XYZ file of C-alpha atoms in Angstrom:
780
model
C -27.820 -7.265 -8.927
C -26.804 -6.926 -5.305
C -27.654 -9.523 -2.715
C -30.844 -8.890 -0.749
C -29.866 -7.387 2.617
C -32.105 -9.769 4.559
C -30.121 -12.836 3.410
C -27.736 -12.852 6.341
C -27.036 -10.729 9.359
C -23.552 -9.724 10.445
C -21.513 -12.888 10.222
C -19.053 -13.913 12.892
C -18.065 -17.275 11.556
C -15.627 -19.206 13.650
C -14.426 -21.948 11.332
C -10.795 -22.821 10.652
C -10.992 -23.308 6.894
C -13.327 -22.719 3.996
C -16.127 -25.238 3.662
C -14.557 -27.177 0.827
C -16.935 -30.052 1.183
C -20.005 -27.983 0.408
C -18.661 -26.043 -2.532
C -21.463 -25.730 -5.033
C -23.552 -28.537 -3.533
C -24.636 -31.497 -5.654
C -26.929 -31.982 -8.580
C -28.997 -34.915 -9.665
C -27.284 -38.217 -9.135
C -24.804 -36.616 -6.763
C -22.978 -34.737 -9.536
C -21.150 -31.748 -8.086
C -22.308 -28.290 -9.070
C -20.083 -25.493 -10.242
C -20.865 -21.934 -11.201
C -20.697 -21.052 -14.892
C -21.118 -17.751 -16.709
C -23.215 -18.006 -19.884
C -23.102 -15.455 -22.688
C -26.496 -15.327 -24.393
C -27.662 -13.758 -27.633
C -30.004 -11.194 -26.080
C -31.822 -10.642 -29.375
C -33.080 -14.245 -29.247
C -35.437 -13.520 -26.320
C -39.051 -14.267 -27.284
C -41.211 -11.173 -27.008
C -43.606 -12.939 -24.643
C -41.082 -12.535 -21.816
C -40.981 -9.053 -20.214
C -37.262 -9.333 -19.369
C -34.257 -11.513 -19.982
C -34.323 -12.570 -16.326
C -37.808 -14.043 -16.853
C -36.647 -15.838 -19.981
C -33.516 -17.359 -18.428
C -35.487 -18.791 -15.507
C -38.347 -20.073 -17.644
C -39.230 -23.589 -18.693
C -39.037 -22.384 -22.289
C -35.342 -21.538 -21.950
C -34.655 -24.743 -20.039
C -36.305 -26.812 -22.758
C -33.476 -25.877 -25.066
C -30.964 -27.337 -22.634
C -32.596 -30.586 -21.508
C -33.347 -29.680 -17.929
C -35.461 -28.046 -15.281
C -35.808 -24.247 -15.122
C -32.672 -22.461 -14.006
C -32.162 -20.295 -10.943
C -29.669 -17.640 -12.107
C -27.280 -16.230 -9.520
C -26.742 -13.070 -11.564
C -28.398 -11.691 -14.673
C -26.200 -9.410 -16.790
C -27.704 -6.863 -19.164
C -25.354 -3.874 -19.489
C -21.682 -4.688 -20.132
C -22.521 -8.333 -20.844
C -25.649 -10.227 -21.835
C -26.294 -13.487 -20.068
C -26.381 -15.014 -16.616
C -24.449 -16.999 -14.039
C -25.830 -20.221 -12.597
C -24.649 -23.068 -10.396
C -25.231 -26.314 -12.306
C -23.661 -29.753 -12.734
C -21.082 -30.083 -15.508
C -23.461 -32.180 -17.588
C -26.083 -29.424 -17.448
C -23.445 -26.836 -18.377
C -22.585 -28.914 -21.448
C -26.271 -29.035 -22.374
C -26.551 -25.262 -21.952
C -23.543 -24.762 -24.217
C -25.587 -26.455 -26.942
C -28.564 -24.146 -26.375
C -29.182 -22.241 -29.645
C -29.120 -18.869 -27.856
C -25.975 -19.517 -25.772
C -22.870 -18.110 -27.450
C -20.278 -19.091 -24.850
C -19.866 -20.466 -21.335
C -16.952 -20.467 -18.936
C -16.414 -21.652 -15.407
C -16.373 -19.193 -12.515
C -12.892 -18.587 -11.067
C -11.504 -17.037 -7.912
C -9.317 -13.977 -8.407
C -7.108 -12.202 -5.900
C -6.647 -8.648 -4.697
C -3.338 -7.156 -5.791
C -2.407 -6.326 -2.498
C -0.905 11.321 1.399
C 2.153 12.402 -0.349
C 1.579 10.528 -3.572
C -0.670 13.175 -5.241
C 2.126 15.727 -4.951
C 4.580 13.189 -6.349
C 2.333 12.877 -9.408
C 2.797 16.582 -10.088
C -0.464 17.860 -8.563
C -0.421 21.200 -6.749
C -3.212 23.054 -4.952
C -4.803 25.965 -6.841
C -2.690 25.183 -9.919
C -2.991 22.969 -12.999
C -5.166 19.875 -13.194
C -6.565 19.966 -9.652
C -7.834 23.512 -10.134
C -9.062 23.163 -13.714
C -10.919 19.927 -12.911
C -12.340 21.277 -9.624
C -10.626 18.307 -7.982
C -12.947 15.951 -9.923
C -16.205 17.018 -8.240
C -18.460 16.097 -11.199
C -16.984 12.606 -11.710
C -18.016 9.278 -10.114
C -15.320 6.659 -9.530
C -16.634 3.111 -9.180
C -14.389 0.825 -7.117
C -14.759 -2.947 -7.461
C -13.178 -4.288 -4.280
C -14.002 -5.407 -0.703
C -16.470 -2.634 0.081
C -16.041 0.504 2.144
C -15.983 1.800 5.736
C -18.258 4.837 5.318
C -17.539 6.604 8.611
C -13.949 7.511 7.702
C -13.120 11.210 7.327
C -11.797 10.445 3.862
C -15.390 9.752 2.832
C -16.836 12.944 4.334
C -19.027 15.029 2.024
C -18.239 18.283 3.749
C -18.251 21.233 1.313
C -19.177 19.024 -1.644
C -21.877 20.224 -4.047
C -24.977 18.097 -4.743
C -24.579 14.688 -6.365
C -24.541 14.969 -10.189
C -28.140 14.708 -11.398
C -27.250 12.058 -13.972
C -26.275 9.597 -11.204
C -28.548 6.534 -11.125
C -26.865 4.517 -8.371
C -28.099 3.534 -4.942
C -27.065 2.431 -1.490
C -27.747 -1.219 -0.568
C -28.695 -1.251 3.084
C -27.615 -4.181 5.211
C -26.740 -5.112 8.793
C -24.642 -2.279 10.187
C -24.919 -0.385 6.902
C -28.071 1.771 6.738
C -28.905 3.586 3.519
C -27.891 6.791 5.318
C -24.274 5.563 5.124
C -24.160 7.087 1.659
C -23.805 10.834 1.223
C -22.652 13.368 -1.343
C -19.183 11.719 -1.304
C -20.084 8.042 -1.074
C -22.862 8.201 -3.644
C -23.320 4.461 -4.095
C -22.591 1.208 -2.276
C -23.609 -2.262 -3.423
C -22.548 -5.837 -2.709
C -22.481 -9.038 -4.768
C -22.208 -12.358 -2.954
C -24.143 -14.869 -5.036
C -21.118 -16.262 -6.885
C -19.100 -16.403 -3.689
C -21.857 -18.189 -1.785
C -22.332 -20.739 -4.569
C -18.592 -21.436 -4.734
C -17.814 -21.725 -1.033
C -21.191 -22.442 0.494
C -23.339 -19.738 2.038
C -21.881 -20.192 5.505
C -18.400 -19.445 4.231
C -19.007 -15.766 3.490
C -16.489 -15.213 6.260
C -13.667 -17.649 6.862
C -10.716 -18.317 9.098
C -12.510 -16.947 12.149
C -12.924 -13.525 10.581
C -15.710 -10.976 10.781
C -17.565 -10.292 7.526
C -20.638 -8.233 6.701
C -23.475 -9.142 4.357
C -23.557 -5.548 3.193
C -21.226 -3.104 1.408
C -19.300 -2.624 4.681
C -15.596 -3.456 4.328
C -14.280 -6.123 6.709
C -10.935 -6.441 4.930
C -9.680 -2.854 4.494
C -8.439 -3.205 0.931
C -11.520 -1.604 -0.608
C -11.553 1.368 1.755
C -7.858 1.944 1.054
C -8.165 1.818 -2.752
C -11.327 3.943 -2.842
C -9.802 6.723 -0.756
C -6.495 6.549 -2.635
C -8.400 7.377 -5.809
C -10.871 9.904 -4.437
C -10.516 10.395 -0.688
C -11.642 13.707 0.769
C -9.107 15.943 2.497
C -8.342 14.678 6.029
C -6.035 16.693 8.276
C -3.742 15.255 10.949
C -3.651 11.896 9.200
C -1.086 9.198 9.889
C -0.692 5.503 10.530
C 0.254 5.476 14.232
C 2.575 8.431 13.658
C 3.984 7.368 10.287
C 3.427 9.539 7.170
C 1.893 12.419 9.169
C 0.152 15.236 7.356
C -2.884 15.823 5.154
C -4.338 12.736 3.486
C -6.302 13.139 0.257
C -7.050 11.133 -2.824
C -5.795 11.945 -6.290
C -9.239 13.378 -7.111
C -10.318 14.571 -3.653
C -13.731 15.922 -4.692
C -14.678 13.039 -6.976
C -17.589 10.890 -5.842
C -17.093 7.262 -4.801
C -19.351 4.311 -5.617
C -18.277 1.089 -3.895
C -19.099 -2.302 -5.412
C -18.222 -5.106 -3.019
C -17.267 -8.079 -5.187
C -14.490 -9.493 -2.986
C -14.852 -11.095 0.437
C -12.365 -11.246 3.262
C -10.022 -14.200 3.043
C -11.828 -15.713 0.060
C -10.969 -13.572 -2.969
C -13.300 -12.479 -5.741
C -15.465 -14.649 -7.997
C -15.624 -13.839 -11.702
C -19.425 -13.984 -11.674
C -19.583 -11.359 -8.913
C -16.942 -9.181 -10.606
C -18.916 -9.203 -13.847
C -22.069 -8.308 -11.902
C -20.182 -5.403 -10.354
C -19.155 -4.115 -13.785
C -22.709 -4.501 -15.059
C -24.229 -2.562 -12.170
C -21.548 0.144 -12.075
C -22.046 1.053 -15.727
C -25.836 0.979 -15.350
C -25.496 3.282 -12.327
C -23.553 5.824 -14.380
C -19.949 5.744 -13.130
C -17.322 7.604 -15.171
C -14.278 5.617 -14.042
C -13.930 2.046 -12.766
C -10.986 1.006 -10.589
C -10.218 -2.733 -10.382
C -7.274 -3.793 -8.196
C -7.982 -7.468 -8.915
C -6.311 -10.054 -11.083
C -5.028 -13.573 -11.296
C -7.363 -16.490 -11.591
C -5.673 -19.736 -12.525
C -2.292 -18.130 -13.156
C -2.579 -18.461 -16.949
C -3.582 -15.557 -19.188
C -6.966 -16.358 -20.688
C -8.103 -15.171 -24.119
C -10.048 -11.957 -23.789
C -13.353 -13.690 -24.615
C -12.868 -15.980 -21.570
C -11.734 -13.243 -19.188
C -14.639 -11.609 -17.301
C -12.527 -8.575 -16.346
C -11.669 -8.002 -20.019
C -15.297 -8.613 -21.051
C -16.787 -6.370 -18.372
C -14.222 -3.667 -19.048
C -14.918 -3.695 -22.782
C -18.615 -3.167 -22.096
C -17.696 -0.247 -19.849
C -15.160 1.326 -22.222
C -17.547 1.044 -25.174
C -19.933 3.198 -23.116
C -17.285 5.815 -22.382
C -16.163 4.566 -18.954
C -12.412 4.541 -18.250
C -11.210 1.302 -16.615
C -7.944 1.027 -14.657
C -6.607 -2.327 -13.491
C -3.617 -3.453 -11.468
C -0.751 -5.189 -13.260
C -0.183 -7.777 -10.524
C 2.382 -8.386 -7.805
C 4.371 -11.273 -9.295
C 7.408 -9.169 -10.225
C 10.205 -9.103 -10.938
C 9.459 -12.292 -12.910
C 9.309 -11.639 -16.643
C 5.943 -12.037 -18.388
C 4.089 -11.847 -15.062
C 1.850 -8.895 -15.958
C -1.893 -9.552 -15.883
C -4.983 -7.673 -17.157
C -3.695 -7.562 -20.716
C -6.626 -6.339 -22.802
C -5.756 -3.234 -24.854
C -8.902 -1.381 -23.754
C -7.711 -1.526 -20.129
C -5.202 0.768 -18.466
C -2.793 -1.693 -16.809
C -0.909 -0.074 -13.942
C 2.406 -1.152 -12.420
C 3.862 0.189 -9.186
C 6.708 2.544 -8.414
C 8.127 4.108 -5.268
C 7.624 7.690 -4.119
C 10.086 10.012 -2.392
C 9.031 8.917 1.100
C 10.408 6.098 3.196
C 10.229 4.652 6.697
C 13.798 3.634 7.505
C 14.998 1.395 10.283
C 18.573 0.574 11.220
C 19.994 -2.671 12.548
C 23.128 -2.246 14.661
C 25.224 -5.374 15.090
C 27.328 -6.236 18.089
C 30.500 -5.614 16.075
C 29.378 -2.062 15.252
C 28.214 -2.621 11.693
C 24.983 -0.914 10.654
C 22.428 -2.224 8.181
C 19.497 -0.444 6.556
C 15.919 -1.645 6.478
C 12.334 -0.365 6.610
C 9.562 -0.656 9.177
C 6.217 0.747 10.289
C 6.512 -0.579 13.830
C 5.063 1.994 16.230
C 5.191 0.323 19.644
C 7.718 0.461 22.442
C 11.232 0.764 20.961
C 14.217 -1.369 21.862
C 16.053 1.788 23.061
C 19.453 0.619 21.792
C 19.332 -2.530 23.907
C 21.684 -5.158 22.447
C 19.897 -8.510 22.319
C 20.919 -12.028 21.263
C 20.465 -12.635 17.527
C 19.268 -16.005 16.217
C 18.513 -17.518 12.785
C 16.293 -20.609 13.164
C 16.945 -21.700 9.582
C 20.507 -22.673 10.395
C 19.410 -25.848 12.155
C 15.630 -25.966 12.001
C 14.952 -26.585 8.335
C 12.920 -24.703 5.748
C 9.756 -24.099 7.792
C 11.796 -22.736 10.692
C 13.765 -20.435 8.391
C 10.428 -19.038 7.163
C 9.079 -18.746 10.728
C 5.994 -20.720 9.837
C 3.421 -21.414 12.532
C 4.654 -23.914 15.186
C 8.033 -24.171 13.456
C 10.340 -22.468 15.965
C 11.246 -23.651 19.463
C 10.288 -21.149 22.191
C 13.137 -22.380 24.396
C 15.599 -21.351 21.686
C 14.192 -18.001 20.550
C 12.870 -16.598 23.816
C 14.321 -13.160 24.522
C 16.077 -12.934 21.147
C 15.915 -11.047 17.867
C 14.886 -13.697 15.335
C 15.835 -13.611 11.639
C 13.014 -14.892 9.415
C 13.186 -15.497 5.673
C 10.484 -13.879 3.539
C 8.015 -16.095 1.698
C 5.237 -18.718 2.028
C 3.296 -16.812 4.716
C 2.347 -13.148 5.256
C 5.215 -10.963 6.429
C 3.300 -9.745 9.470
C 2.228 -13.279 10.382
C 5.881 -14.253 10.838
C 6.184 -11.536 13.460
C 3.206 -12.960 15.333
C 4.842 -16.426 15.260
C 8.031 -14.982 16.724
C 6.117 -13.031 19.356
C 4.066 -16.066 20.393
C 7.286 -18.089 20.741
C 8.781 -15.515 23.098
C 11.015 -13.672 20.673
C 11.326 -9.946 21.361
C 12.045 -8.685 17.840
C 12.332 -9.843 14.235
C 14.346 -9.089 11.120
C 12.603 -10.150 7.912
C 15.185 -11.043 5.246
C 14.466 -11.029 1.523
C 15.600 -13.895 -0.664
C 16.460 -13.986 -4.341
C 12.792 -13.759 -5.356
C 12.431 -10.295 -3.778
C 15.983 -9.021 -4.103
C 16.389 -5.582 -2.587
C 12.726 -4.572 -2.796
C 11.361 -3.476 0.580
C 7.926 -2.500 1.863
C 7.014 -1.332 5.349
C 4.731 -3.325 7.661
C 2.975 -2.350 10.901
C 4.460 -5.267 12.823
C 3.117 -6.486 16.160
C 6.615 -6.520 17.671
C 9.819 -4.560 16.985
C 10.705 -5.687 13.455
C 12.091 -4.471 10.166
C 12.672 -5.768 6.651
C 16.045 -5.941 4.898
C 17.077 -6.753 1.339
C 18.717 -9.950 0.162
C 22.301 -8.701 0.515
C 21.800 -7.311 4.012
C 19.941 -10.466 4.980
C 22.794 -12.699 3.835
C 25.253 -10.562 5.784
C 23.090 -10.706 8.876
C 22.704 -14.487 8.723
C 26.433 -14.935 8.188
C 27.135 -12.802 11.270
C 24.677 -14.846 13.359
C 26.234 -18.120 12.188
C 29.900 -17.219 12.506
C 29.979 -15.119 15.660
C 30.092 -16.305 19.243
C 27.176 -14.699 21.077
C 25.920 -12.515 18.189
C 23.878 -9.510 19.261
C 21.954 -6.703 17.606
C 19.372 -3.992 18.124
C 16.915 -2.154 15.857
C 16.412 1.616 15.731
C 13.274 3.013 14.093
C 13.746 6.296 12.228
C 10.144 7.384 11.536
C 9.215 9.123 8.278
C 11.721 10.551 5.787
C 10.713 12.553 2.697
C 12.732 13.790 -0.240
C 14.204 10.324 -0.821
C 16.300 9.879 -3.968
C 16.109 8.166 -6.358
C 12.363 8.107 -6.929
C 10.452 6.738 -8.635
C 11.985 3.290 -8.844
C 10.035 0.343 -10.258
C 8.827 -1.687 -7.266
C 10.386 -5.135 -7.109
C 6.974 -6.797 -6.794
C 5.439 -4.938 -9.736
C 4.544 -7.408 -12.497
C 6.598 -7.202 -15.676
C 6.168 -7.657 -19.399
C 6.289 -8.800 -22.054
C 2.622 -9.370 -22.706
C 2.250 -13.156 -22.718
C -0.981 -13.085 -24.703
C -0.383 -10.475 -27.421
C 3.261 -9.315 -27.376
C 2.440 -6.553 -29.876
C 0.630 -4.700 -27.071
C 3.078 -3.405 -24.473
C 1.969 -4.024 -20.885
C 2.010 -2.598 -18.260
C 0.921 0.727 -19.719
C 2.624 2.836 -17.048
C 3.503 2.870 -13.369
C 2.071 4.946 -10.527
C 2.812 5.236 -6.798
C 2.310 1.830 -5.187
C 4.819 1.509 -2.336
C 4.003 2.550 1.245
C 0.800 4.425 0.394
C -1.275 6.016 3.181
C -5.072 5.879 2.874
C -8.160 5.183 4.994
C -8.688 1.773 6.595
C -11.483 -0.394 7.902
C -12.553 -0.382 11.525
C -13.006 -4.157 11.498
C -9.369 -5.254 11.628
C -5.947 -4.006 12.672
C -3.299 -2.603 10.341
C -1.691 -6.031 9.853
C -4.979 -7.620 8.827
C -4.339 -10.401 11.343
C -7.310 -11.494 13.431
C -5.045 -11.501 16.501
C -4.062 -7.841 16.007
C -6.257 -5.804 18.421
C -5.177 -2.391 17.119
C -7.553 -0.181 15.150
C -6.354 2.692 12.976
C -8.133 5.253 10.822
C -5.421 5.041 8.167
C -3.065 2.332 6.998
C 0.026 2.148 4.822
C -0.007 -0.539 2.133
C 2.013 -1.516 -0.921
C 1.072 -3.259 -4.146
C -0.109 -2.616 -7.664
C -3.498 -2.502 -5.901
C -2.358 0.869 -4.563
C -0.978 2.033 -7.929
C -4.220 1.302 -9.802
C -6.405 3.813 -7.892
C -3.790 6.513 -8.474
C -4.459 6.034 -12.196
C -8.218 5.926 -11.559
C -8.052 9.225 -9.711
C -5.904 10.691 -12.471
C -8.458 9.584 -15.059
C -11.220 11.204 -12.997
C -9.410 14.536 -13.103
C -8.803 14.266 -16.848
C -12.418 13.284 -17.483
C -13.542 16.353 -15.525
C -11.145 18.660 -17.356
C -11.856 17.099 -20.785
C -15.381 15.619 -20.687
C -15.310 14.899 -24.427
C -12.266 12.643 -24.293
C -12.712 8.911 -24.781
C -11.196 6.374 -22.371
C -8.477 5.707 -24.964
C -7.660 9.408 -25.226
C -7.350 9.666 -21.428
C -5.018 6.674 -21.328
C -3.017 8.139 -24.226
C -2.546 11.416 -22.340
C -1.300 9.515 -19.279
C 1.073 7.384 -21.369
C 2.589 9.947 -23.733
C 3.361 12.391 -20.911
C 4.756 9.753 -18.533
C 8.379 10.139 -17.511
C 11.188 7.605 -17.612
C 13.540 9.649 -15.428
C 13.688 9.929 -11.639
C 14.013 12.926 -9.323
C 17.756 13.020 -9.988
C 17.182 13.382 -13.725
C 18.543 9.893 -14.367
C 16.903 6.835 -15.930
C 14.326 5.104 -13.716
C 15.857 2.115 -11.964
C 14.654 -1.286 -10.780
C 14.256 -1.837 -7.029
C 14.770 -5.577 -7.444
C 18.260 -5.055 -8.869
C 19.881 -1.799 -7.700
C 21.992 -0.242 -10.427
C 19.930 -1.768 -13.216
C 18.098 0.631 -15.519
C 14.448 -0.350 -15.864
C 12.909 -0.901 -19.304
C 9.467 -0.482 -20.897
C 8.755 -4.100 -19.964
C 9.030 -2.908 -16.344
C 7.309 0.486 -16.489
C 5.517 0.666 -19.858
C 5.509 4.286 -20.977
C 6.938 5.475 -17.646
C 5.665 7.029 -14.421
C 2.501 9.100 -14.825
C 2.941 12.865 -14.538
C -0.322 14.748 -14.137
C 1.392 18.087 -14.437
C 1.812 17.247 -18.153
C -1.174 14.964 -18.823
C -3.662 17.858 -18.699
C -2.249 19.174 -21.986
C -0.622 16.307 -23.923
C -0.735 18.019 -27.332
C -1.666 14.866 -29.260
C -3.592 11.735 -28.358
C -3.899 8.304 -29.941
C -7.612 7.549 -29.933
C -9.199 4.108 -30.312
C -12.847 3.220 -30.964
C -14.930 0.049 -30.943
C -14.235 -0.695 -34.617
C -10.507 -0.460 -33.967
C -10.696 -2.986 -31.138
C -12.736 -5.351 -33.316
C -10.172 -5.076 -36.131
C -7.434 -5.761 -33.584
C -9.155 -8.920 -32.338
C -9.657 -10.074 -35.913
C -5.968 -9.457 -36.620
C -4.822 -11.689 -33.768
C -6.912 -14.582 -35.033
C -10.074 -14.461 -32.925
C -13.129 -15.949 -34.628
C -16.137 -13.710 -35.103
C -18.281 -15.626 -32.603
C -15.561 -15.285 -29.954
C -15.331 -11.526 -30.556
C -19.099 -11.245 -30.215
C -18.823 -12.593 -26.660
C -16.926 -9.377 -25.878
C -18.634 -6.833 -28.121
C -22.297 -8.011 -27.890
C -22.600 -7.078 -31.572
C -22.369 -9.096 -34.804
C -18.845 -9.157 -36.202
C -17.501 -10.066 -39.631
C -13.709 -10.303 -39.855
C -12.347 -9.554 -43.336
C -10.361 -12.404 -44.849
C -7.324 -10.143 -45.214
C -7.074 -9.586 -41.440
C -6.129 -13.143 -40.531
C -2.443 -12.286 -40.250
C -1.670 -12.717 -36.501
C -0.410 -9.256 -35.568
C -1.753 -6.562 -33.295
C 0.847 -3.885 -34.004
C -1.476 -1.670 -36.042
C -3.876 -0.949 -33.199
C -3.611 2.794 -32.590
C -1.870 2.257 -29.266
C 0.291 4.988 -27.669
C 3.199 2.530 -27.360
C 4.798 0.600 -30.215
C 5.749 -3.046 -29.835
C 7.132 -4.858 -32.872
C 7.773 -8.589 -32.887
C 10.074 -10.232 -35.426
C 9.925 -13.940 -36.013
C 13.377 -14.756 -37.372
C 16.346 -12.740 -38.745
C 16.422 -9.861 -41.228
C 12.982 -8.317 -41.279
C 11.153 -5.059 -41.643
C 7.727 -4.137 -40.354
C 5.642 -0.996 -40.751
C 2.976 0.020 -38.260
C 0.454 2.813 -38.666
C -0.627 5.343 -36.068
C -3.143 8.188 -36.141
C -2.564 11.242 -33.950
C -5.303 13.699 -32.974
C -4.462 17.267 -32.060
C -6.054 18.236 -28.715
C -3.787 21.197 -28.039
C -5.051 24.727 -27.600
C -3.615 25.737 -30.986
C -5.712 24.327 -33.828
C -2.767 24.845 -36.188
C 0.440 23.093 -35.179
C 3.375 21.271 -36.718
C 5.032 18.337 -34.976
C 8.459 16.954 -35.847
C 9.633 13.447 -34.893
C 12.694 12.353 -32.943
C 13.659 8.698 -32.547
C 16.215 7.239 -30.189
C 17.032 3.524 -30.080
C 19.387 1.795 -27.673
C 20.962 -0.468 -30.322
C 22.130 -0.172 -33.905
C 20.567 -3.592 -34.525
C 17.356 -1.697 -35.257
C 16.638 1.244 -37.535
C 13.419 3.256 -37.364
C 12.074 5.609 -40.024
C 9.027 7.865 -39.799
C 6.868 9.023 -42.712
C 5.830 11.754 -43.219
C 8.632 13.770 -41.679
C 6.191 16.281 -40.164
C 2.620 16.193 -38.904
C 0.789 19.371 -39.860
C -2.521 20.055 -38.111
C -5.071 22.751 -38.935
C -8.674 23.561 -38.009
C -9.804 21.302 -40.854
C -7.145 18.605 -40.336
C -7.291 17.572 -36.692
C -5.951 14.071 -37.275
C -2.873 12.874 -39.134
C -1.640 9.376 -39.950
C 1.987 8.340 -39.980
C 3.963 5.183 -40.598
C 6.714 3.778 -38.394
C 9.000 1.338 -40.191
C 11.201 -0.805 -37.967
C 13.980 -2.791 -39.627
C 16.337 -5.303 -38.066
C 19.913 -5.742 -39.249
C 21.764 -8.977 -40.056
C 23.190 -8.935 -36.537
C 19.810 -9.241 -34.838
C 20.117 -9.902 -31.120
C 18.779 -13.169 -29.692
C 15.258 -13.530 -28.381
C 16.453 -12.782 -24.843
C 17.641 -9.289 -25.778
C 14.878 -6.962 -26.923
C 15.807 -3.485 -28.128
C 14.204 -0.429 -26.544
C 13.795 3.136 -27.678
C 11.225 5.861 -28.094
C 9.559 8.148 -30.586
C 8.833 11.743 -29.598
C 6.689 14.164 -31.589
C 7.509 17.780 -30.620
C 5.829 21.022 -31.619
C 8.563 23.252 -30.221
C 6.047 24.856 -27.882
C 6.254 22.533 -24.899
C 4.448 19.452 -26.204
C 6.607 16.329 -26.346
C 4.436 13.324 -27.204
C 6.504 10.294 -26.245
C 5.871 6.674 -27.243
C 8.092 3.792 -26.109
C 9.305 1.421 -28.814
C 10.093 -2.207 -28.052
C 11.471 -4.625 -30.653
C 11.506 -8.315 -29.798
C 12.789 -11.353 -31.668
C 10.922 -14.620 -31.221
C 11.258 -18.033 -32.761
C 9.400 -18.440 -36.041
C 5.790 -19.469 -35.616
């Protein structure tokens, strides 16, 4: 449940760091407390207790765990059954032995994966999906994030019909956030701070001198941006200080928004609060949940220990589509997060819009970069150029705080290496030291991937190659000089999409038979509404306030998929979450706006693979009518978890229902889950594996015949399909087929997977495309 609004007033906490010393407090004997999430068998509740909350806090429950009555932080009763509580480790161990407790895991901190994009997805006014779905007006999108700034035009309810009568949500009033903040657009707003307060100490709800609100109001900006990316109302004359001018609107501009504040500025998101957000959102009646959150301890947890996977399963099993961000740790292999097969895991790609800047060197050479700087330009003034890393060490090269000498950089353009601190914070360091401009240079970790930033001084970002050239010029030239010209907004950029360099990559480190990410969506330089509590850089020292901001990350890609799902749910209310994801995947494109293979921003010239983009870039012009879908139900997910070796009691933590795995399903493979992509893993040399899929005809024609086409990038793999045709009729709406993948004697090494695709075509415009990935691993 949400925190009571009287707990705290508007917080203006002026402390330099989080209160580490008070985290969790202490238990008996001085033993430190930590927050744990306990999964409880809800059927074990004695009938004498009117609710599970009464039972959990009773002496009767405590007597089974050798202790005093508990004070739960959260009670979960929709997507999960159990509670969260702050207790000493010894008490947690005792609770694990309680006869009604099925599982317990420690609370963790997770991180946020931080106007033209709808058109780039193939949406057009008065045509296709927007028109047929009435822009999503009957759908509610729940956003688990940092809250919302309700006064923004993107959250206006002008011309919207009444709130759907089935909606059960509410508006949690709090300081500066009256219940009247909600309207026919923002239909719900709640906040969850109990886990955060227990972890950091109540006084640390805001940190690092920041403003925070004990209400659904967004002090960070991330939540307002993601919510309005998914479902922002139409806002004319939108821009970020002149950049990306035009009409701003979400992917589903008439869909309703319900904001669930589970993340707090500067302090991340606690698992216990995230799970509470899922629980409340589903109880309120959302249709789609958008979660631009991931991480944790940096290691992929089994699904039964992952609160996002657990909460999402509870939502999906009740018909709610859940989209999650893939993470921003690209281009590192196996960096993708949010791996559960019932989630839609979204990577990021570019769109055909850019914000170019040009560096002109004293010798006449010109270098390309990007920037969102909107202040006074340099007006072609040639200025001294300086790289502090040449003599100042690592911290100086990164322009860390107090690392550069004002007497050396004053009046100069300073080159700073990317990494270790926020990009915009480096500009503030340079400005405070007397520098007049900055060039932010990528290193090997970021390659040529660039994102724009609303810098506090004239500044631009350049790729690794340009950065090396620039630093060489500064080091080897007597009196090096340069200037920066800012070019504004350019549209029609080619190639696009390109996989963003930061977008997390596969393979799936937990279950390689499930290809992740599922697809990519626009996630680079995305314009959407912004908080009124902080400037566009997010720095406390930035005094600017803007109605809109431009951000990049898989956090921005995820709500594009959420908005897309809202439109599909409106157009096809009978489709399951799996069917919606299937439509998005099988109609995704792997070619750019030049008609060539999608590339990788991190390595120009390299063709991206399904490990980078999954099924491809979503295309809503096609997803409305995919022809066939690959549907998945609860029983299928249970069979999948059995097949990968999960014990029945572990599966029950996720499903909330008794499970009995058949003895024959203990072979560790997940390839037979009816997933729209096909990932086959061989352990060793010559092998053959057959996977089964079931296709459901959702096309307008009840009678249709589909023929297969397979293309593989290497002769090391052969693929056969049986039967050779899929014939659908009014009485045969589903058809099964087998895909047999065989490796030859010249199997490539484990470092060289083979990619391809299967396409089922009906000859009438439906091409149902599934990526195929074949990987060789060492024998288990």
